Amino acid sequence: MPASPMTAPRARLKTLALACSALAAVLAITAGHALAQVKTADVIIHGGTIYTGADQPPFVGDVALLGDKIVYVGPSAKGFTAKRTIEAKGMVVAPGLIDAHTHPDTYIRSADPAVRVNAPWLAQGVSTIIIGVDGGGTPDVKDDQAKLEQQKIGTNVVSYVGFGAIRTRVLQNDARAPTPEELERMKAMVAKGMCEGAVGFSTGLFYAPQSFAKTEEVIALAKEAAKRGGIYDTHQRDESDYTIGVLNSVKETIRIGREAGMPVHFAHLKALGIDVQGQAPAIVDLINQARASGMEVNADQYPWLASGSSLEASLVPRWAVDGGYAAMIKRFDDPATMDKIRMEMRENLRRRGGPDAILLTAFDVPWSGKTLTAMAKEWNVEPIEAAVRILRQARTKGGIASFNMAEPDVELIMKQPWVVTSSDGSDGHPRQYATMPEKYLVYVKQKHVIDLANFIRHSTGLTADIFKLDRRGYLKPGYFADVVVFDPNTYAPKADYVHPRELSVGVQELFVNGEAAIDMGKITGALPGRGLKHMPTPGTCA
Ligand SMILES: [Zn+2]
């Protein structure tokens, strides 16, 4: 533009504007013919080691961003001018990481925007999280995502419609089968969720009241998601030997996918508890067989030896929670029933490796950060009595980290080409704050179980493929500008089981939809996250 348009007469300004837009049109046409024209970008990330998220070796080069999109990925962006250039020599430049299984409500649903930035995930380099897992996802996907977008959040979210949410609405917490009419109502809710953008149908058949459902009920509902292009995601009925055993549970999951006609995704795949440790090879075999038969089957996994759960879910038999928490407490009050419950709780505690293997993780209670053994000693009671005492006091204060996975199982599962990273991040377990760098530090740098390229591919592109995310998970022109820049020498977890709420370190830049959520190592406070919607199969929604 010529200088000083303020002094120019109005008519001349108009002519100039016309001339400018004509020139712009010519430029656009010549750019289309790939002539060397200067193109604009907001940001150029220069000279980093680029992992595109695809199954290809890294290379040194540039990434350019404009608005919410990536406009260049390659050896040199010298054809671009940018408002800002970030020197990334020696840094890893990758798609923003995607966390396949999360419990982030404390953060993304907080009233405080400083909490809604979702710092635990940002600091790990995560730009997209999957919510509504374990059967928890509301069928009101559209309203829920609209609310999150309106309040604004730091990371993108992808939603499931969940079995637990639906079954509780129709059958409350009861241990019975639905009537045909109730089943129809539940089917309509799955359809609604899918039509509003859910990526699939999630279940948590381990948990009451979902555990009360027979396989056929789950298949009938899963079909509603299958029709609309959804996937079946499950915290399976048994990851241990509580009921049907982990191998039968894997078979049940595959059967649900096969009969409903949809891809299957195992949440946080593992062999849990001393009785099934060492069964990862058999689990992997079953899944490989299903894949060889042409089914789409995959899984996510967190890189920790302790699971995160609650005293109720891990120790109390399911029949004792029929009807919900109040009904359970009533059964505790009946001495004969309590004797039976206590016997089964003892067996479940053995399965979980005993009271030393149970770390109590709820915040702001006398038992915070202590093992069940320590708490029993302090109260001078048996470990089971200590657990019952906690269960009686408050339903939400029974969080635990339960040390019950074996290292060889974790490593074997991690190496499978169909396993992606998830945190299962929930309050009180360091996995919420540290999963991604933990996997990098322990399994890439220290143990060499996988390499850096594998870590990135299995936390970005492969994950985006499984969840059918539109233009996410890869560094490619035209894709959304979710990009992380981290220092491979300093990227590390800070949280551990004793201090689970420490932010991870080493992420220098994190762009979410083109906005810097982390800049020069600091969380900016920006809230650029969006609700990502899956497009249902055309013609399947009214
Ligand atoms: Zn789960």
XYZ file of C-alpha atoms and ligand atoms in Angstrom:
543
model
C 0.000 0.000 0.000
C 1.253 3.548 -0.795
C 2.095 5.643 2.209
C -0.277 7.964 3.991
C -3.715 6.966 2.754
C -5.128 9.191 5.512
C -4.354 12.257 3.434
C -5.689 10.760 0.209
C -9.077 11.811 -1.090
C -11.847 9.325 -0.613
C -12.253 8.513 -4.323
C -8.600 7.773 -4.715
C -8.701 5.453 -1.739
C -11.514 3.512 -3.314
C -9.588 3.120 -6.583
C -6.582 1.978 -4.637
C -8.605 -0.609 -2.782
C -9.937 -1.922 -6.073
C -6.446 -2.024 -7.542
C -5.211 -3.867 -4.452
C -7.867 -6.525 -4.616
C -7.219 -6.967 -8.352
C -3.518 -7.378 -7.612
C -4.302 -9.879 -4.871
C -6.365 -11.883 -7.316
C -3.473 -11.955 -9.792
C -1.103 -13.012 -7.008
C -3.442 -15.785 -5.993
C -3.597 -17.046 -9.566
C 0.164 -16.943 -10.073
C 0.687 -18.622 -6.704
C -1.574 -21.329 -8.026
C 0.911 -21.776 -10.845
C 3.629 -22.280 -8.234
C 5.629 -19.204 -9.180
C 7.900 -17.962 -6.448
C 5.616 -15.506 -4.673
C 6.014 -14.501 -1.074
C 3.345 -16.185 0.982
C 2.327 -15.117 4.434
C 2.260 -17.093 7.632
C 1.643 -16.158 11.231
C 4.372 -18.383 12.581
C 7.317 -20.280 11.156
C 8.839 -22.966 13.328
C 12.340 -23.084 11.928
C 14.948 -25.804 11.789
C 13.441 -28.335 14.190
C 13.458 -32.113 13.840
C 10.071 -32.806 12.334
C 8.005 -35.869 13.078
C 4.899 -35.582 10.930
C 2.861 -38.208 12.790
C 3.043 -40.537 9.792
C 5.074 -43.725 9.686
C 8.132 -42.006 8.195
C 11.573 -40.973 9.458
C 12.012 -37.489 10.917
C 13.738 -34.712 8.989
C 15.088 -31.256 9.756
C 12.940 -28.467 8.373
C 10.252 -25.848 8.832
C 6.584 -25.754 9.677
C 4.472 -22.676 8.868
C 1.103 -21.829 10.402
C -1.549 -19.393 9.224
C -4.755 -18.867 11.161
C -5.887 -22.221 12.489
C -4.158 -24.219 9.750
C -0.762 -25.575 8.810
C 0.339 -24.048 5.496
C 3.777 -25.561 5.047
C 5.778 -28.586 6.191
C 9.100 -29.266 4.519
C 12.821 -28.555 4.304
C 12.551 -24.769 4.126
C 9.770 -22.194 4.441
C 11.879 -19.445 2.883
C 9.053 -18.653 0.448
C 7.050 -17.394 3.435
C 7.125 -14.222 5.431
C 5.908 -14.606 8.976
C 5.050 -12.312 11.844
C 7.079 -14.568 14.041
C 9.811 -17.155 13.604
C 10.530 -19.651 16.327
C 14.018 -21.123 16.300
C 13.608 -24.830 16.936
C 17.070 -26.231 16.274
C 17.531 -29.410 18.293
C 13.846 -29.444 19.215
C 11.277 -32.060 18.317
C 8.435 -30.614 16.243
C 5.375 -32.864 16.102
C 1.608 -32.797 15.874
C -0.036 -31.872 19.185
C -0.334 -35.114 21.137
C -3.699 -36.853 21.390
C -4.711 -38.570 24.629
C -7.042 -41.468 23.835
C -8.708 -41.875 27.246
C -9.155 -39.119 29.828
C -11.149 -38.045 32.890
C -10.598 -34.267 32.832
C -13.859 -32.944 34.328
C -12.159 -31.235 37.282
C -10.330 -29.085 34.740
C -12.438 -28.558 31.644
C -15.650 -28.073 33.627
C -14.181 -25.735 36.236
C -15.760 -22.311 36.755
C -12.264 -20.832 36.644
C -10.834 -20.132 33.169
C -7.308 -20.496 34.572
C -8.198 -24.098 35.418
C -10.025 -24.710 32.128
C -6.760 -24.220 30.225
C -6.343 -27.872 31.194
C -2.742 -27.401 32.285
C -2.030 -31.049 33.219
C -2.462 -32.002 29.576
C -1.001 -28.882 27.954
C 2.246 -29.298 29.862
C 2.599 -32.779 28.369
C 2.155 -31.388 24.847
C -1.383 -32.696 24.475
C -3.747 -30.684 22.262
C -6.684 -33.125 21.982
C -8.295 -35.409 24.551
C -11.000 -38.063 24.240
C -13.790 -37.729 26.832
C -16.915 -39.669 27.796
C -14.885 -42.850 28.245
C -15.724 -45.939 30.336
C -19.395 -45.461 29.472
C -19.520 -42.029 31.096
C -20.307 -39.877 28.043
C -23.584 -37.974 27.894
C -25.898 -38.583 24.920
C -26.336 -34.786 24.749
C -23.095 -34.393 22.835
C -24.077 -31.238 20.983
C -25.127 -29.316 24.090
C -22.158 -30.555 26.042
C -19.621 -29.541 23.403
C -21.397 -26.223 22.840
C -21.160 -25.471 26.539
C -17.458 -26.318 26.646
C -16.790 -24.146 23.587
C -18.818 -21.282 24.958
C -17.014 -21.321 28.309
C -13.781 -22.004 26.420
C -11.212 -24.676 27.180
C -7.519 -25.180 26.549
C -7.571 -28.470 24.633
C -9.785 -29.924 21.931
C -12.211 -32.598 23.045
C -13.622 -35.625 21.237
C -16.738 -37.163 22.810
C -18.174 -40.629 23.222
C -21.776 -41.380 23.975
C -21.586 -43.686 26.991
C -23.489 -46.765 28.088
C -23.334 -45.935 31.790
C -24.851 -42.492 31.345
C -27.676 -43.964 29.293
C -28.384 -47.007 31.444
C -28.489 -44.906 34.592
C -31.059 -42.575 33.015
C -33.331 -45.456 32.108
C -32.672 -48.156 34.737
C -30.967 -46.165 37.508
C -28.474 -48.417 39.309
C -30.557 -51.569 39.200
C -29.225 -55.036 38.509
C -31.782 -56.182 35.973
C -32.335 -56.438 32.242
C -34.212 -53.662 30.437
C -37.748 -54.245 29.185
C -38.122 -54.051 25.365
C -39.471 -50.527 25.778
C -36.527 -49.499 27.977
C -34.101 -50.974 25.459
C -35.681 -48.880 22.704
C -35.260 -45.761 24.820
C -31.592 -46.542 25.346
C -31.093 -47.221 21.633
C -32.602 -43.835 20.808
C -30.110 -42.175 23.180
C -27.131 -43.871 21.521
C -28.477 -42.731 18.135
C -28.881 -39.190 19.437
C -25.319 -39.060 20.716
C -23.951 -40.378 17.437
C -26.028 -37.968 15.374
C -24.716 -35.106 17.500
C -21.085 -35.936 16.760
C -19.943 -38.704 19.130
C -17.033 -40.717 17.792
C -18.511 -43.946 19.099
C -20.141 -45.852 21.927
C -18.120 -46.309 25.109
C -18.803 -48.806 27.844
C -17.351 -49.634 31.235
C -18.724 -53.131 31.755
C -16.449 -53.544 34.780
C -18.400 -50.883 36.642
C -21.846 -51.082 38.182
C -24.477 -50.561 36.854
C -23.037 -51.353 33.394
C -21.766 -54.663 34.770
C -25.402 -55.717 35.165
C -25.873 -55.786 31.383
C -25.672 -59.007 29.392
C -23.602 -59.067 26.202
C -26.730 -59.038 23.999
C -27.932 -55.777 25.520
C -24.590 -54.159 24.751
C -24.634 -55.472 21.166
C -28.131 -54.088 20.572
C -26.989 -50.637 21.655
C -23.612 -50.790 19.929
C -25.402 -51.427 16.627
C -26.894 -47.932 16.838
C -23.369 -46.517 16.882
C -22.125 -48.961 14.218
C -24.807 -47.832 11.784
C -23.542 -44.276 12.073
C -19.872 -45.065 11.599
C -18.954 -45.169 15.295
C -16.397 -47.299 17.086
C -16.924 -49.481 20.156
C -14.702 -48.481 23.063
C -14.633 -50.397 26.295
C -13.211 -50.620 29.740
C -13.885 -54.302 29.455
C -15.875 -56.420 31.872
C -12.838 -58.014 33.460
C -9.180 -57.009 33.177
C -8.326 -59.514 35.879
C -10.090 -62.603 37.230
C -12.945 -60.929 39.066
C -15.762 -62.498 37.060
C -15.312 -64.020 33.604
C -11.531 -63.518 33.473
C -9.570 -61.246 31.195
C -9.322 -63.660 28.243
C -13.066 -64.315 28.151
C -13.590 -60.603 28.541
C -11.394 -59.894 25.494
C -13.469 -62.468 23.580
C -16.700 -60.813 24.692
C -15.423 -57.436 23.488
C -14.462 -58.821 20.089
C -17.821 -60.566 19.816
C -19.619 -57.266 20.484
C -17.664 -55.576 17.700
C -18.165 -58.454 15.294
C -21.905 -58.815 15.862
C -22.530 -55.087 15.898
C -20.312 -54.696 12.829
C -17.888 -52.017 14.008
C -14.266 -51.334 14.949
C -13.303 -52.245 18.508
C -11.074 -50.187 20.767
C -9.867 -51.550 24.115
C -9.366 -48.831 26.715
C -6.187 -49.031 28.819
C -5.357 -52.597 27.823
C -3.654 -54.542 30.609
C -3.439 -57.734 32.650
C -4.482 -56.604 36.122
C -3.730 -58.388 39.364
C -1.457 -61.148 40.541
C -3.605 -63.969 39.131
C -3.416 -62.791 35.503
C 0.003 -61.167 35.337
C 1.850 -62.761 32.435
C -1.278 -63.087 30.305
C -0.483 -60.178 27.989
C 0.814 -62.576 25.268
C -2.513 -64.447 25.261
C -4.458 -61.156 25.169
C -2.339 -59.900 22.266
C -2.841 -63.235 20.437
C -6.627 -62.976 20.694
C -6.570 -59.451 19.307
C -4.159 -60.377 16.508
C -6.435 -63.262 15.519
C -9.420 -60.924 15.292
C -7.364 -58.486 13.224
C -6.190 -61.298 10.937
C -9.855 -62.182 10.370
C -10.377 -58.671 8.980
C -11.778 -56.906 12.030
C -10.525 -53.484 13.004
C -9.300 -53.913 16.587
C -6.943 -51.644 18.492
C -6.261 -50.379 21.997
C -4.825 -47.653 24.126
C -2.501 -48.045 27.087
C -0.962 -45.983 29.866
C 2.692 -46.495 30.775
C 2.284 -47.127 34.497
C 2.369 -50.196 36.743
C -0.437 -48.923 38.959
C -4.007 -48.534 37.841
C -6.224 -45.807 39.216
C -9.529 -46.843 40.676
C -11.599 -46.647 43.834
C -11.995 -48.855 46.873
C -15.594 -49.455 45.843
C -14.847 -50.570 42.278
C -11.802 -52.632 43.166
C -12.853 -54.308 46.425
C -16.644 -54.368 46.873
C -18.529 -57.173 45.082
C -20.971 -55.952 42.436
C -24.060 -57.521 44.003
C -23.437 -55.348 47.047
C -23.773 -52.121 45.039
C -27.016 -53.088 43.288
C -29.154 -49.963 43.783
C -26.222 -47.606 44.314
C -24.168 -46.208 47.187
C -26.993 -45.841 49.728
C -28.048 -49.435 49.117
C -24.438 -50.545 49.667
C -24.239 -48.734 53.011
C -27.499 -50.375 54.047
C -25.955 -53.783 53.317
C -22.873 -52.766 55.355
C -25.246 -52.168 58.284
C -26.597 -55.706 58.208
C -24.080 -57.915 60.098
C -24.800 -61.164 58.216
C -24.593 -59.439 54.814
C -21.492 -57.554 55.900
C -19.791 -60.866 56.736
C -20.356 -62.036 53.156
C -19.177 -58.736 51.708
C -16.087 -58.783 53.910
C -15.174 -62.270 52.701
C -15.359 -61.233 49.072
C -13.510 -57.992 49.751
C -10.695 -60.024 51.292
C -10.431 -62.107 48.118
C -10.484 -58.980 45.930
C -7.745 -57.404 48.024
C -5.597 -60.529 47.579
C -6.221 -60.328 43.815
C -5.023 -56.709 43.890
C -1.780 -57.702 45.612
C -2.731 -57.009 49.239
C -2.977 -53.811 51.320
C 0.628 -52.763 50.577
C -0.271 -52.498 46.880
C -3.137 -50.084 47.529
C -2.168 -46.420 47.757
C -4.973 -44.119 48.936
C -4.955 -41.084 46.653
C -7.933 -38.882 47.593
C -6.931 -35.318 48.434
C -7.518 -33.506 51.730
C -8.367 -36.520 53.883
C -6.405 -38.174 56.717
C -5.537 -41.112 54.424
C -4.141 -39.029 51.531
C -0.969 -40.584 50.163
C -0.905 -43.552 52.568
C -1.111 -47.249 51.800
C -4.068 -49.240 53.060
C -1.594 -51.060 55.328
C -0.436 -47.796 56.894
C -3.978 -46.566 57.435
C -5.044 -49.864 59.014
C -2.096 -49.608 61.413
C -2.973 -46.022 62.263
C -6.572 -46.972 63.064
C -5.459 -50.242 64.621
C -7.860 -52.326 62.551
C -7.643 -54.968 59.830
C -7.009 -53.578 56.309
C -10.515 -54.547 55.164
C -11.995 -52.653 58.118
C -9.957 -49.606 57.181
C -11.340 -49.826 53.650
C -14.894 -50.147 54.943
C -14.389 -47.164 57.227
C -13.282 -45.029 54.275
C -16.128 -46.293 52.083
C -18.637 -45.379 54.780
C -17.305 -41.851 55.195
C -17.655 -40.566 51.657
C -18.261 -42.050 48.277
C -15.840 -39.747 46.501
C -12.920 -40.121 48.878
C -12.017 -43.720 48.051
C -9.621 -43.083 45.160
C -6.682 -45.468 44.932
C -3.594 -46.216 42.908
C -3.446 -49.981 42.757
C -0.062 -51.509 41.950
C -0.981 -54.557 39.971
C 0.596 -54.651 36.535
C 3.752 -56.549 35.559
C 6.461 -54.793 33.569
C 6.816 -57.462 30.808
C 3.054 -57.247 30.137
C 3.201 -53.452 29.898
C 6.140 -53.594 27.487
C 4.631 -56.272 25.250
C 1.376 -54.357 24.889
C 3.223 -51.101 24.234
C 5.131 -52.628 21.310
C 2.030 -53.679 19.381
C 1.495 -51.696 16.159
C -2.167 -51.144 17.101
C -1.666 -49.648 20.584
C -1.788 -45.874 21.179
C -1.024 -43.780 24.239
C -3.634 -42.794 26.787
C -3.371 -41.367 30.267
C -6.691 -42.520 31.737
C -5.847 -39.360 33.666
C -7.909 -38.996 36.824
C -7.406 -37.125 40.080
C -4.756 -38.465 42.423
C -2.743 -40.589 39.975
C 0.370 -39.066 38.374
C -0.774 -40.323 34.970
C -3.060 -37.287 34.706
C -0.063 -34.959 34.748
C 2.735 -37.051 33.371
C 1.731 -39.896 31.055
C 3.261 -38.642 27.805
C 6.681 -37.631 29.171
C 6.687 -40.718 31.424
C 6.336 -42.937 28.360
C 9.088 -40.972 26.632
C 11.470 -40.943 29.597
C 11.038 -44.522 30.779
C 10.212 -46.471 27.620
C 12.048 -44.467 24.940
C 15.080 -43.014 26.732
C 15.738 -45.418 29.586
C 14.477 -48.843 28.548
C 14.488 -48.527 24.734
C 11.259 -50.493 24.467
C 10.121 -48.178 21.654
C 11.835 -45.327 19.828
C 10.930 -41.650 19.679
C 9.283 -41.965 16.252
C 7.069 -44.756 17.569
C 6.156 -42.723 20.665
C 5.065 -39.803 18.507
C 3.253 -41.804 15.825
C 1.379 -43.758 18.512
C 0.358 -40.527 20.271
C -0.660 -38.559 17.157
C -1.335 -39.876 13.619
C -2.281 -43.413 14.536
C -4.574 -42.133 17.273
C -6.216 -39.687 14.859
C -6.773 -42.559 12.406
C -8.424 -44.747 15.050
C -10.743 -41.944 16.140
C -11.290 -40.739 12.561
C -10.339 -37.195 13.498
C -10.778 -34.723 10.666
C -7.438 -33.128 9.677
C -5.748 -33.765 13.046
C -2.807 -35.831 14.186
C -0.449 -35.056 11.292
C 1.748 -32.183 10.247
C 0.400 -31.595 6.738
C -0.621 -28.470 4.843
C -4.360 -27.940 5.201
C -4.464 -29.708 8.551
C -5.359 -27.906 11.775
C -2.463 -26.168 13.457
C -2.100 -28.389 16.506
C 1.672 -28.462 16.905
C 4.031 -29.196 19.775
C 7.684 -28.203 20.077
C 9.558 -29.930 22.873
C 13.144 -30.281 23.968
C 14.093 -33.976 23.840
C 16.726 -33.375 26.511
C 14.411 -31.847 29.089
C 10.943 -33.203 28.252
C 10.138 -35.105 31.460
C 7.480 -35.950 34.023
C 7.543 -34.247 37.416
C 4.541 -35.933 39.015
C 4.897 -39.190 40.915
C 2.657 -41.249 43.182
C 3.472 -39.099 46.209
C 3.162 -35.769 44.367
C 0.670 -36.496 41.592
C -0.122 -32.881 40.725
C 3.190 -31.604 39.355
C 3.158 -30.221 35.826
C 5.434 -31.914 33.327
C 8.332 -29.950 31.820
C 10.132 -29.545 28.514
C 7.362 -28.377 26.174
C 8.528 -25.102 24.595
C 5.579 -24.336 22.341
C 2.138 -25.829 21.977
C -0.254 -24.539 19.345
C -3.899 -25.530 19.504
C -5.872 -24.478 16.432
C -3.049 -22.055 15.631
C -3.070 -20.324 19.025
C -0.170 -20.666 21.419
C -1.381 -22.451 24.552
C 2.249 -22.731 25.686
C 4.777 -20.146 24.565
C 8.469 -20.137 25.479
C 7.769 -22.838 28.047
C 4.935 -20.963 29.778
C 1.209 -21.605 29.738
C -0.310 -18.537 28.095
C -3.857 -18.809 29.451
C -5.310 -19.026 25.944
C -8.426 -21.171 25.575
C -8.387 -22.257 21.916
C -9.891 -25.765 22.344
C -12.837 -26.939 20.269
C -15.368 -29.736 20.390
C -14.446 -32.080 17.543
C -17.411 -33.784 15.964
C -17.494 -37.075 14.135
C -19.661 -36.989 11.004
C -22.272 -39.737 11.183
C -22.717 -41.931 8.111
C -24.842 -39.950 5.644
C -28.524 -40.819 5.718
C -28.491 -42.327 9.227
C -29.646 -39.243 11.124
C -32.908 -37.368 10.752
Zn -11.424 -47.157 32.532
